[in-house]
Amino acid sequence: MTRPTDEIDAYLDGEPTPEQARALQDWIQADKANARAFLAAVRLHQQIGSQLRKDRFDQALRSTDQPATTKDGDAAIQALAELTRLNEEGLQSPVNFTTWREEKANKAAAEHRKVLLTRTLVGGAIAAVMLLGVVLAIVLLGGPDNDQPIVETPVWPDETTPTTLPVVATLTDAVGAQWRSDDKPVQLPMGVQLVAHERLTLTHGFAEITTLRGAKALLQAPCTFELTDHDNAIRLHSGKMVGKCETPSSKGFVVHAPGMDVVDLGTEFGVAADAQSGSTVLVMDGSVRAQPTEQSPRAFEPVVLETSQARRVKAETGSLEMIAVTEAPVFQADLPHPYVASVLEAKPVAYWRFENDTGQIIKSEIQPDRDQLTVIGNAQLTEDGVVGKAALLTNQAEPYAYFETRESIAALGALDEYTIELWYFTNERYEVDKDNSVGTLLSLYDPEQGNQFSDASDAKLLSLELGNDFWVDKPAKWWGVHRPPNWREHAIRCFPLRDLQSAEKQEIYSTKQYLIGRWQHLVFVKSTDGVTLYLDGEPVDQAGYTPRMLGPAAVRLGRSALDVVQETDPDAAKTPLGHGHQRALRGRLDEVALYAKALDPEQIKKHHALATGEALKDLID
Amino acid sequence: MTELWYAHQPAISAYLYAAVPNFHDAEDLTQQVAVAVARDFDKYDPDTPFLRWAIVIARNRVLNHRRSFAMSKIVFSQDTLDALADAAPDQQPITTAYKAALDNCLDQIQNKSRQALKLRYEEDLRTKEIATRLSMTANAVSVLLHRTRAALAECMKKKIDSET
């Protein structure tokens, strides 16, 4: 039973419906862990209140003109007691409390207006004098060279928005949302009411709109839509959305898409629209009716679709055809974490989040029927990821566990630019005299090459590893590596050895040690200038060389491609690699993304900030 | 006894607040439980965990006061109260790190999120009243409070993890 966050919040805010109360109690009683989790949520709720009230009390004491004395302290306590009494009275007789608060607020507003009026009068006088000065300056010295007006993003709705049209929906949530209306950027404040026939484009992020009847439309950018004059409908001109109809009043929600109307029969469903190619509907839960539009009422016979069924209308024919679920677009069914939204916006070619509950396959968020990771060994999922779940590799002994795609990532061809992004967590200090000398985070390798190389430096692979300090003292001959002068122990190493262009032996290392016991963000960027390694949002090393790993690449996580290459072909000549089985990660991996482009430093920094909560304001405002 | 009480008071208080969703009722009950613990402390067996013993007293107080829950929209069933009482002694203590993390993370909250928190926790307003004050819909206020609490919890976890 998943954590009932809505029910817990409703309880904490004193407003659960009977259904929510029942669901909450069922959840608490189902497992002692749930009861503990509920108590922890209540405790946080209490502590927030205690801290804020304490801050206000302290502020009240500090704001008095007289030094704090026992008498003042008593007075403050008496004031709080009076406030508490009035609050209690307010709970019993809301009218009195509201009247009391309104009187206070009106008085404060009147005082504020007096101040504003005074400032306006004084400011106006000063402005008039300044304006006279500016006019004189222009007359005497000539006008400004720069005639460009200062453009600020207007807050929608503006004075051009018709006010006589009916309100049909509300913007109820958003993550990273940016908007355009009539092809100009606009800001939509949370909770803004939306009127019929207004056409809006969501250019970035995700947004949730709720109709007057309670149906929710979760929109994913880029998306253009329009509200109709119906209180439970939306017109999707282009883009993707998920419809959720969870209350009885919201049933019958209609999505008008090019070539097709989708009518909810009590469900969760996704619709993707494109004016050129047509529309697709996928039912995630419940059922919908797909029917022709009013413009083409005889294009096809209406059909009821059940869970996991999908249909597509082609724009050129207008006919409805059945499609496999795997052919349908990927729909985001819930507002994602801002970090996830930001990664998706950067358009990775593969993105593994390790949120799957079962099975031996980890799907990519980008195209779930492609670029799947196969789970080898007893790798597990753990709840304490960076966002949601993470992969857990314990690897205390053979056989070692890891993940791999087996086949090449289709979108990673011969690229001049690409980026690898991942999060890792380890408690291990990798040492050569232990049975695990290197913790491989990720390897890209050419599955066609197999083990047809005589030296590791000829291997077509790129590996990000957590290293050790052994090599400082004893460079292993088969590595043939020369340490750069800024080599640090316990660093992150990017391993290939030989530059493709110059054939020189090069590597890059982080100039910071990797840390144990905490999640760290690692990004490897290959651009036309060379390669850069970023750790926790900051660049830590750079080199102007081209890795040998170019062309189609398969992915292995948690284990070096070199190790397994030996194992899969025992009859082939062994490569003189040494430490063959000792490059397995002991730790966690999460949010692994590959991009067919170079991410810029600001984007990398933003990703790190969004995941670590350093951008708390961005997260919640 | 004082040391034992202060060490476990947050856990007892959390149980009472979970059982009695009205803040002021929960505060009153906490005081009553404190008095009962002080009065009966000579009957406390030191071989029993203090928190477990105090929770039994708290549970009885809750049962005695159920008739005064007319203000609440929800009254937990006996089974739910028992489940909470059973889990209450397992709560982690409120450490200095927890309080410091809360203080630090609260300081980072600004603008409308901070306004909503102050209206909810300092003035004990409901979502509709907060919505009126902030010119938002009640649903948007619910979402805002939910996201703010989730962000606070996440911020605190990361701060506490980085300290340990």
Short mmCIF file of C-alpha atoms in Angstrom, two decimals, chain A residues 73-435:
data_model
loop_
_atom_site.label_atom_id
_atom_site.label_comp_id
_atom_site.label_asym_id
_atom_site.label_seq_id
_atom_site.Cartn_x
_atom_site.Cartn_y
_atom_site.Cartn_z
CA GLY A 73 8.24 38.57 29.51
CA ASP A 74 5.10 38.10 31.59
CA ALA A 75 3.28 40.57 29.36
CA ALA A 76 4.33 38.71 26.26
CA ILE A 77 3.19 35.42 27.78
CA GLN A 78 -0.12 37.01 28.73
CA ALA A 79 -0.49 38.31 25.19
CA LEU A 80 0.12 34.85 23.79
CA ALA A 81 -2.31 33.36 26.25
CA GLU A 82 -4.90 35.92 25.16
CA LEU A 83 -4.17 35.09 21.53
CA THR A 84 -4.60 31.41 22.28
CA ARG A 85 -7.87 32.08 24.05
CA LEU A 86 -9.12 34.17 21.15
CA ASN A 87 -8.01 31.48 18.76
CA GLU A 88 -9.95 28.89 20.70
CA GLU A 89 -12.96 31.18 20.78
CA GLY A 90 -12.55 31.61 17.09
CA LEU A 91 -12.68 27.87 16.61
CA GLN A 92 -15.88 27.73 18.57
CA SER A 93 -17.40 30.93 17.13
CA PRO A 94 -15.72 31.64 13.82
CA VAL A 95 -17.56 34.88 13.29
CA ASN A 96 -16.03 36.49 16.36
CA PHE A 97 -12.53 35.43 15.46
CA THR A 98 -12.87 36.51 11.88
CA THR A 99 -14.32 39.85 12.93
CA TRP A 100 -11.45 40.35 15.37
CA ARG A 101 -8.87 39.53 12.69
CA GLU A 102 -10.57 41.68 10.09
CA GLU A 103 -10.66 44.65 12.43
CA LYS A 104 -6.97 44.28 13.08
CA ALA A 105 -6.24 43.86 9.38
CA ASN A 106 -8.36 46.87 8.40
CA LYS A 107 -6.61 49.00 10.95
CA ALA A 108 -3.22 47.91 9.72
CA ALA A 109 -4.26 48.47 6.11
CA ALA A 110 -5.47 51.97 6.93
CA GLU A 111 -2.13 52.77 8.53
CA HIS A 112 -0.32 51.34 5.54
CA ARG A 113 -2.42 53.39 3.15
CA LYS A 114 -1.50 56.53 5.06
CA VAL A 115 2.17 55.68 4.68
CA LEU A 116 1.75 54.90 0.99
CA LEU A 117 -0.13 58.14 0.38
CA THR A 118 2.57 60.12 2.11
CA ARG A 119 5.27 58.36 0.14
CA THR A 120 3.37 58.87 -3.08
CA LEU A 121 2.99 62.56 -2.50
CA VAL A 122 6.59 63.02 -1.52
CA GLY A 123 7.81 60.66 -4.20
CA GLY A 124 5.66 62.36 -6.79
CA ALA A 125 7.15 65.70 -5.95
CA ILE A 126 10.65 64.33 -6.19
CA ALA A 127 9.83 62.52 -9.44
CA ALA A 128 8.44 65.69 -10.94
CA VAL A 129 11.66 67.51 -10.20
CA MET A 130 13.71 64.64 -11.61
CA LEU A 131 11.56 64.44 -14.73
CA LEU A 132 12.09 68.10 -15.32
CA GLY A 133 15.79 67.51 -15.03
CA VAL A 134 15.68 64.60 -17.49
CA VAL A 135 13.67 66.59 -19.99
CA LEU A 136 16.16 69.41 -19.72
CA ALA A 137 19.01 66.94 -20.21
CA ILE A 138 17.42 65.50 -23.31
CA VAL A 139 16.76 68.90 -24.75
CA LEU A 140 20.27 70.05 -24.05
CA LEU A 141 22.24 66.88 -24.70
CA GLY A 142 20.11 64.85 -27.13
CA GLY A 143 18.14 61.66 -26.66
CA PRO A 144 19.43 58.28 -25.50
CA ASP A 145 21.24 56.14 -28.00
CA ASN A 146 19.47 52.99 -27.01
CA ASP A 147 15.82 53.08 -28.01
CA GLN A 148 15.18 49.50 -26.97
CA PRO A 149 12.29 49.35 -24.53
CA ILE A 150 12.69 47.38 -21.32
CA VAL A 151 10.52 44.33 -21.77
CA GLU A 152 9.25 42.52 -18.73
CA THR A 153 7.35 39.30 -18.91
CA PRO A 154 3.75 40.31 -18.34
CA VAL A 155 1.68 38.53 -15.74
CA TRP A 156 -1.23 36.76 -17.42
CA PRO A 157 -4.04 37.55 -17.59
CA ASP A 158 -3.32 41.09 -18.72
CA GLU A 159 -5.63 43.87 -19.74
CA THR A 160 -6.23 42.20 -23.12
CA THR A 161 -7.70 39.07 -21.58
CA PRO A 162 -11.45 39.13 -22.03
CA THR A 163 -13.20 39.34 -18.69
CA THR A 164 -16.65 38.35 -19.86
CA LEU A 165 -15.78 34.78 -20.76
CA PRO A 166 -16.66 32.09 -18.22
CA VAL A 167 -14.03 30.61 -15.91
CA VAL A 168 -13.76 26.91 -16.71
CA ALA A 169 -10.56 25.68 -15.01
CA THR A 170 -7.72 26.53 -12.62
CA LEU A 171 -3.96 26.10 -12.77
CA THR A 172 -3.43 23.89 -9.71
CA ASP A 173 0.23 22.84 -9.92
CA ALA A 174 3.37 23.21 -12.00
CA VAL A 175 7.03 22.18 -12.11
CA GLY A 176 9.47 24.28 -14.11
CA ALA A 177 6.61 25.67 -16.19
CA GLN A 178 7.06 28.46 -18.73
CA TRP A 179 4.21 29.76 -20.85
CA ARG A 180 3.36 31.67 -23.98
CA SER A 181 0.09 33.28 -25.01
CA ASP A 182 -0.40 34.76 -28.48
CA ASP A 183 3.26 34.01 -29.00
CA LYS A 184 4.50 36.19 -26.16
CA PRO A 185 5.94 34.91 -22.87
CA VAL A 186 3.59 35.19 -19.89
CA GLN A 187 3.67 34.25 -16.22
CA LEU A 188 0.82 32.18 -14.87
CA PRO A 189 0.60 32.44 -11.09
CA MET A 190 -0.44 29.31 -9.24
CA GLY A 191 -4.18 29.16 -8.72
CA VAL A 192 -4.97 31.45 -11.63
CA GLN A 193 -8.42 30.89 -13.12
CA LEU A 194 -8.57 30.04 -16.81
CA VAL A 195 -11.34 31.24 -19.07
CA ALA A 196 -12.96 29.63 -22.08
CA HIS A 197 -11.30 29.94 -25.48
CA GLU A 198 -7.98 31.15 -24.12
CA ARG A 199 -5.18 29.41 -25.99
CA LEU A 200 -1.94 28.78 -24.12
CA THR A 201 1.36 27.07 -24.87
CA LEU A 202 3.42 25.34 -22.19
CA THR A 203 6.96 25.71 -23.52
CA HIS A 204 8.88 24.14 -20.63
CA GLY A 205 8.14 21.87 -17.69
CA PHE A 206 4.90 20.34 -16.49
CA ALA A 207 1.59 21.79 -15.37
CA GLU A 208 -1.67 20.54 -13.92
CA ILE A 209 -5.00 22.13 -14.79
CA THR A 210 -8.20 21.22 -12.97
CA THR A 211 -11.61 21.75 -14.57
CA LEU A 212 -14.61 23.08 -12.68
CA ARG A 213 -15.82 19.49 -12.35
CA GLY A 214 -12.55 18.29 -10.87
CA ALA A 215 -10.94 16.50 -13.81
CA LYS A 216 -7.17 17.00 -13.95
CA ALA A 217 -5.11 17.48 -17.08
CA LEU A 218 -1.37 16.99 -16.55
CA LEU A 219 0.39 18.73 -19.43
CA GLN A 220 3.94 18.07 -20.58
CA ALA A 221 5.84 20.68 -22.57
CA PRO A 222 5.87 21.45 -25.39
CA CYS A 223 2.11 21.56 -25.47
CA THR A 224 -0.54 23.91 -26.89
CA PHE A 225 -4.08 23.72 -25.61
CA GLU A 226 -7.29 25.67 -25.35
CA LEU A 227 -10.12 25.62 -22.84
CA THR A 228 -13.61 25.35 -24.31
CA ASP A 229 -16.81 26.84 -22.88
CA HIS A 230 -17.63 23.45 -21.38
CA ASP A 231 -16.79 23.02 -17.69
CA ASN A 232 -15.14 19.63 -18.16
CA ALA A 233 -13.23 19.65 -21.43
CA ILE A 234 -9.95 20.72 -23.02
CA ARG A 235 -8.80 21.04 -26.62
CA LEU A 236 -5.29 19.68 -27.16
CA HIS A 237 -3.81 21.21 -30.30
CA SER A 238 -0.36 19.64 -29.94
CA GLY A 239 1.75 17.91 -27.31
CA LYS A 240 1.06 15.39 -24.58
CA MET A 241 -1.20 15.29 -21.56
CA VAL A 242 -2.56 12.79 -19.05
CA GLY A 243 -6.18 13.02 -17.97
CA LYS A 244 -7.14 11.95 -14.45
CA CYS A 245 -10.75 11.65 -13.38
CA GLU A 246 -10.73 10.49 -9.81
CA THR A 247 -13.97 11.98 -8.50
CA PRO A 248 -17.53 11.13 -9.58
CA SER A 249 -18.18 14.71 -10.73
CA SER A 250 -15.20 14.66 -13.09
CA LYS A 251 -16.43 11.72 -15.16
CA GLY A 252 -17.19 12.55 -18.73
CA PHE A 253 -14.09 14.75 -19.10
CA VAL A 254 -13.50 15.29 -22.84
CA VAL A 255 -10.20 15.84 -24.62
CA HIS A 256 -10.63 17.21 -28.14
CA ALA A 257 -7.57 16.19 -30.17
CA PRO A 258 -6.92 16.45 -33.92
CA GLY A 259 -9.11 13.79 -35.54
CA MET A 260 -10.44 12.31 -32.30
CA ASP A 261 -12.39 13.15 -29.15
CA VAL A 262 -11.54 11.12 -26.06
CA VAL A 263 -14.32 10.87 -23.48
CA ASP A 264 -13.45 9.69 -20.02
CA LEU A 265 -15.51 6.91 -18.48
CA GLY A 266 -13.73 7.05 -15.10
CA THR A 267 -9.99 6.72 -15.71
CA GLU A 268 -6.43 7.77 -16.18
CA PHE A 269 -5.38 8.13 -19.81
CA GLY A 270 -2.81 9.82 -22.02
CA VAL A 271 -3.40 11.75 -25.23
CA ALA A 272 -0.72 12.92 -27.64
CA ALA A 273 -1.65 15.31 -30.44
CA ASP A 274 0.07 16.57 -33.55
CA ALA A 275 -1.81 18.61 -36.12
CA GLN A 276 0.29 17.12 -38.92
CA SER A 277 0.43 13.46 -38.02
CA GLY A 278 -2.66 12.84 -35.85
CA SER A 279 -3.53 11.83 -32.29
CA THR A 280 -2.89 8.87 -30.01
CA VAL A 281 -4.71 7.74 -26.88
CA LEU A 282 -3.45 5.23 -24.30
CA VAL A 283 -5.58 4.08 -21.34
CA MET A 284 -3.53 3.63 -18.18
CA ASP A 285 -6.42 2.78 -15.88
CA GLY A 286 -10.17 2.39 -16.37
CA SER A 287 -11.74 3.11 -19.74
CA VAL A 288 -12.40 5.85 -22.31
CA ARG A 289 -14.50 6.17 -25.42
CA ALA A 290 -12.66 7.25 -28.57
CA GLN A 291 -15.09 8.88 -30.99
CA PRO A 292 -14.88 11.03 -34.14
CA THR A 293 -14.92 14.80 -33.90
CA GLU A 294 -17.91 16.99 -34.69
CA GLN A 295 -16.16 18.04 -37.90
CA SER A 296 -15.92 14.43 -39.17
CA PRO A 297 -18.72 12.54 -37.46
CA ARG A 298 -18.50 9.48 -39.71
CA ALA A 299 -14.71 9.04 -39.77
CA PHE A 300 -14.89 5.88 -37.64
CA GLU A 301 -17.17 4.06 -35.24
CA PRO A 302 -16.81 5.05 -31.58
CA VAL A 303 -14.97 2.46 -29.55
CA VAL A 304 -14.52 1.89 -25.82
CA LEU A 305 -10.92 1.28 -24.77
CA GLU A 306 -9.92 -0.47 -21.57
CA THR A 307 -6.70 -0.45 -19.51
CA SER A 308 -3.50 -0.88 -21.55
CA GLN A 309 -5.25 -0.35 -24.88
CA ALA A 310 -4.17 2.31 -27.36
CA ARG A 311 -5.47 3.79 -30.61
CA ARG A 312 -4.13 6.24 -33.16
CA VAL A 313 -5.87 8.48 -35.68
CA LYS A 314 -3.77 9.39 -38.69
CA ALA A 315 -4.30 12.92 -39.88
CA GLU A 316 -4.25 12.02 -43.59
CA THR A 317 -6.85 9.27 -43.40
CA GLY A 318 -8.86 10.14 -40.30
CA SER A 319 -9.29 6.47 -39.55
CA LEU A 320 -8.78 4.90 -36.14
CA GLU A 321 -6.22 2.10 -35.88
CA MET A 322 -5.16 -0.18 -33.08
CA ILE A 323 -1.57 0.14 -31.90
CA ALA A 324 0.53 -1.77 -29.40
CA VAL A 325 1.10 -0.13 -26.04
CA THR A 326 4.81 -0.03 -26.77
CA GLU A 327 4.14 2.09 -29.85
CA ALA A 328 2.35 4.72 -27.81
CA PRO A 329 4.28 7.74 -26.55
CA VAL A 330 5.65 7.76 -23.02
CA PHE A 331 3.33 9.73 -20.74
CA GLN A 332 4.28 11.28 -17.41
CA ALA A 333 1.42 10.29 -15.11
CA ASP A 334 2.39 12.51 -12.18
CA LEU A 335 4.16 15.79 -11.75
CA PRO A 336 7.82 14.82 -11.61
CA HIS A 337 10.42 15.91 -9.11
CA PRO A 338 11.99 19.15 -10.39
CA TYR A 339 15.29 17.33 -10.91
CA VAL A 340 13.58 14.73 -13.10
CA ALA A 341 11.70 17.45 -14.99
CA SER A 342 14.98 19.25 -15.64
CA VAL A 343 16.70 16.10 -16.92
CA LEU A 344 13.77 15.28 -19.20
CA GLU A 345 13.81 18.82 -20.51
CA ALA A 346 17.46 18.40 -21.51
CA LYS A 347 16.30 15.51 -23.73
CA PRO A 348 18.52 12.60 -22.81
CA VAL A 349 18.69 9.69 -25.26
CA ALA A 350 18.47 7.24 -22.35
CA TYR A 351 17.47 7.80 -18.73
CA TRP A 352 17.35 5.06 -16.12
CA ARG A 353 15.77 5.95 -12.80
CA PHE A 354 15.57 2.49 -11.20
CA GLU A 355 11.95 2.94 -10.13
CA ASN A 356 10.80 -0.49 -11.38
CA ASP A 357 9.45 -2.66 -8.64
CA THR A 358 9.82 -6.07 -10.19
CA GLY A 359 11.55 -8.03 -12.85
CA GLN A 360 15.03 -8.24 -14.23
CA ILE A 361 14.69 -5.30 -16.58
CA ILE A 362 15.22 -1.60 -15.85
CA LYS A 363 13.47 0.51 -18.47
CA SER A 364 14.58 3.83 -19.85
CA GLU A 365 12.23 6.76 -19.26
CA ILE A 366 12.74 7.86 -22.85
CA GLN A 367 11.62 4.79 -24.74
CA PRO A 368 10.67 1.91 -22.48
CA ASP A 369 10.81 -0.77 -25.17
CA ARG A 370 14.39 0.13 -26.10
CA ASP A 371 17.67 0.60 -24.25
CA GLN A 372 16.58 -1.58 -21.38
CA LEU A 373 19.10 -2.57 -18.72
CA THR A 374 19.27 -6.27 -17.93
CA VAL A 375 19.91 -7.05 -14.29
CA ILE A 376 22.79 -9.51 -13.85
CA GLY A 377 23.14 -11.21 -10.50
CA ASN A 378 21.39 -10.14 -7.34
CA ALA A 379 21.30 -6.38 -7.86
CA GLN A 380 18.38 -4.88 -5.97
CA LEU A 381 16.46 -1.65 -5.71
CA THR A 382 16.58 0.42 -2.55
CA GLU A 383 14.25 3.19 -1.39
CA ASP A 384 16.88 5.78 -0.47
CA GLY A 385 17.84 7.05 -3.91
CA VAL A 386 18.58 10.61 -4.92
CA VAL A 387 15.00 10.85 -6.17
CA GLY A 388 12.83 7.84 -5.41
CA LYS A 389 14.54 4.45 -5.64
CA ALA A 390 18.09 3.57 -6.57
CA ALA A 391 20.10 0.53 -7.66
CA LEU A 392 21.88 -1.27 -4.82
CA LEU A 393 25.01 -3.32 -5.59
CA THR A 394 26.42 -5.06 -2.54
CA ASN A 395 29.02 -7.17 -4.37
CA GLN A 396 30.62 -8.67 -1.31
CA ALA A 397 31.81 -11.68 -3.30
CA GLU A 398 31.48 -13.33 -6.67
CA PRO A 399 29.32 -13.55 -8.65
CA TYR A 400 29.20 -9.80 -8.93
CA ALA A 401 25.98 -7.99 -9.81
CA TYR A 402 25.64 -5.28 -12.41
CA PHE A 403 23.38 -3.90 -15.17
CA GLU A 404 23.94 -3.80 -18.90
CA THR A 405 22.14 -2.99 -22.12
CA ARG A 406 23.74 -5.88 -24.08
CA GLU A 407 23.06 -4.01 -27.32
CA SER A 408 24.25 -0.59 -28.36
CA ILE A 409 22.29 2.54 -27.53
CA ALA A 410 20.83 3.47 -30.89
CA ALA A 411 21.10 7.23 -30.39
CA LEU A 412 24.78 7.10 -29.36
CA GLY A 413 26.38 6.88 -32.77
CA ALA A 414 29.68 8.43 -33.80
CA LEU A 415 29.27 11.65 -31.90
CA ASP A 416 31.45 14.71 -31.54
CA GLU A 417 29.60 15.58 -28.36
CA TYR A 418 27.93 13.52 -25.65
CA THR A 419 27.35 13.59 -21.91
CA ILE A 420 27.15 10.94 -19.20
CA GLU A 421 25.37 11.94 -15.99
CA LEU A 422 24.85 9.80 -12.90
CA TRP A 423 24.67 9.78 -9.12
CA TYR A 424 26.63 7.35 -6.99
CA PHE A 425 26.92 6.46 -3.30
CA THR A 426 29.57 4.27 -1.75
CA ASN A 427 31.01 3.47 1.67
CA GLU A 428 34.04 1.84 0.08
CA ARG A 429 37.62 3.03 -0.08
CA TYR A 430 38.89 1.01 -3.01
CA GLU A 431 42.36 -0.37 -2.22
CA VAL A 432 44.52 -2.60 -4.36
CA ASP A 433 45.30 -5.04 -1.59
CA LYS A 434 41.62 -5.69 -1.04
CA ASP A 435 39.67 -7.96 -3.28
#
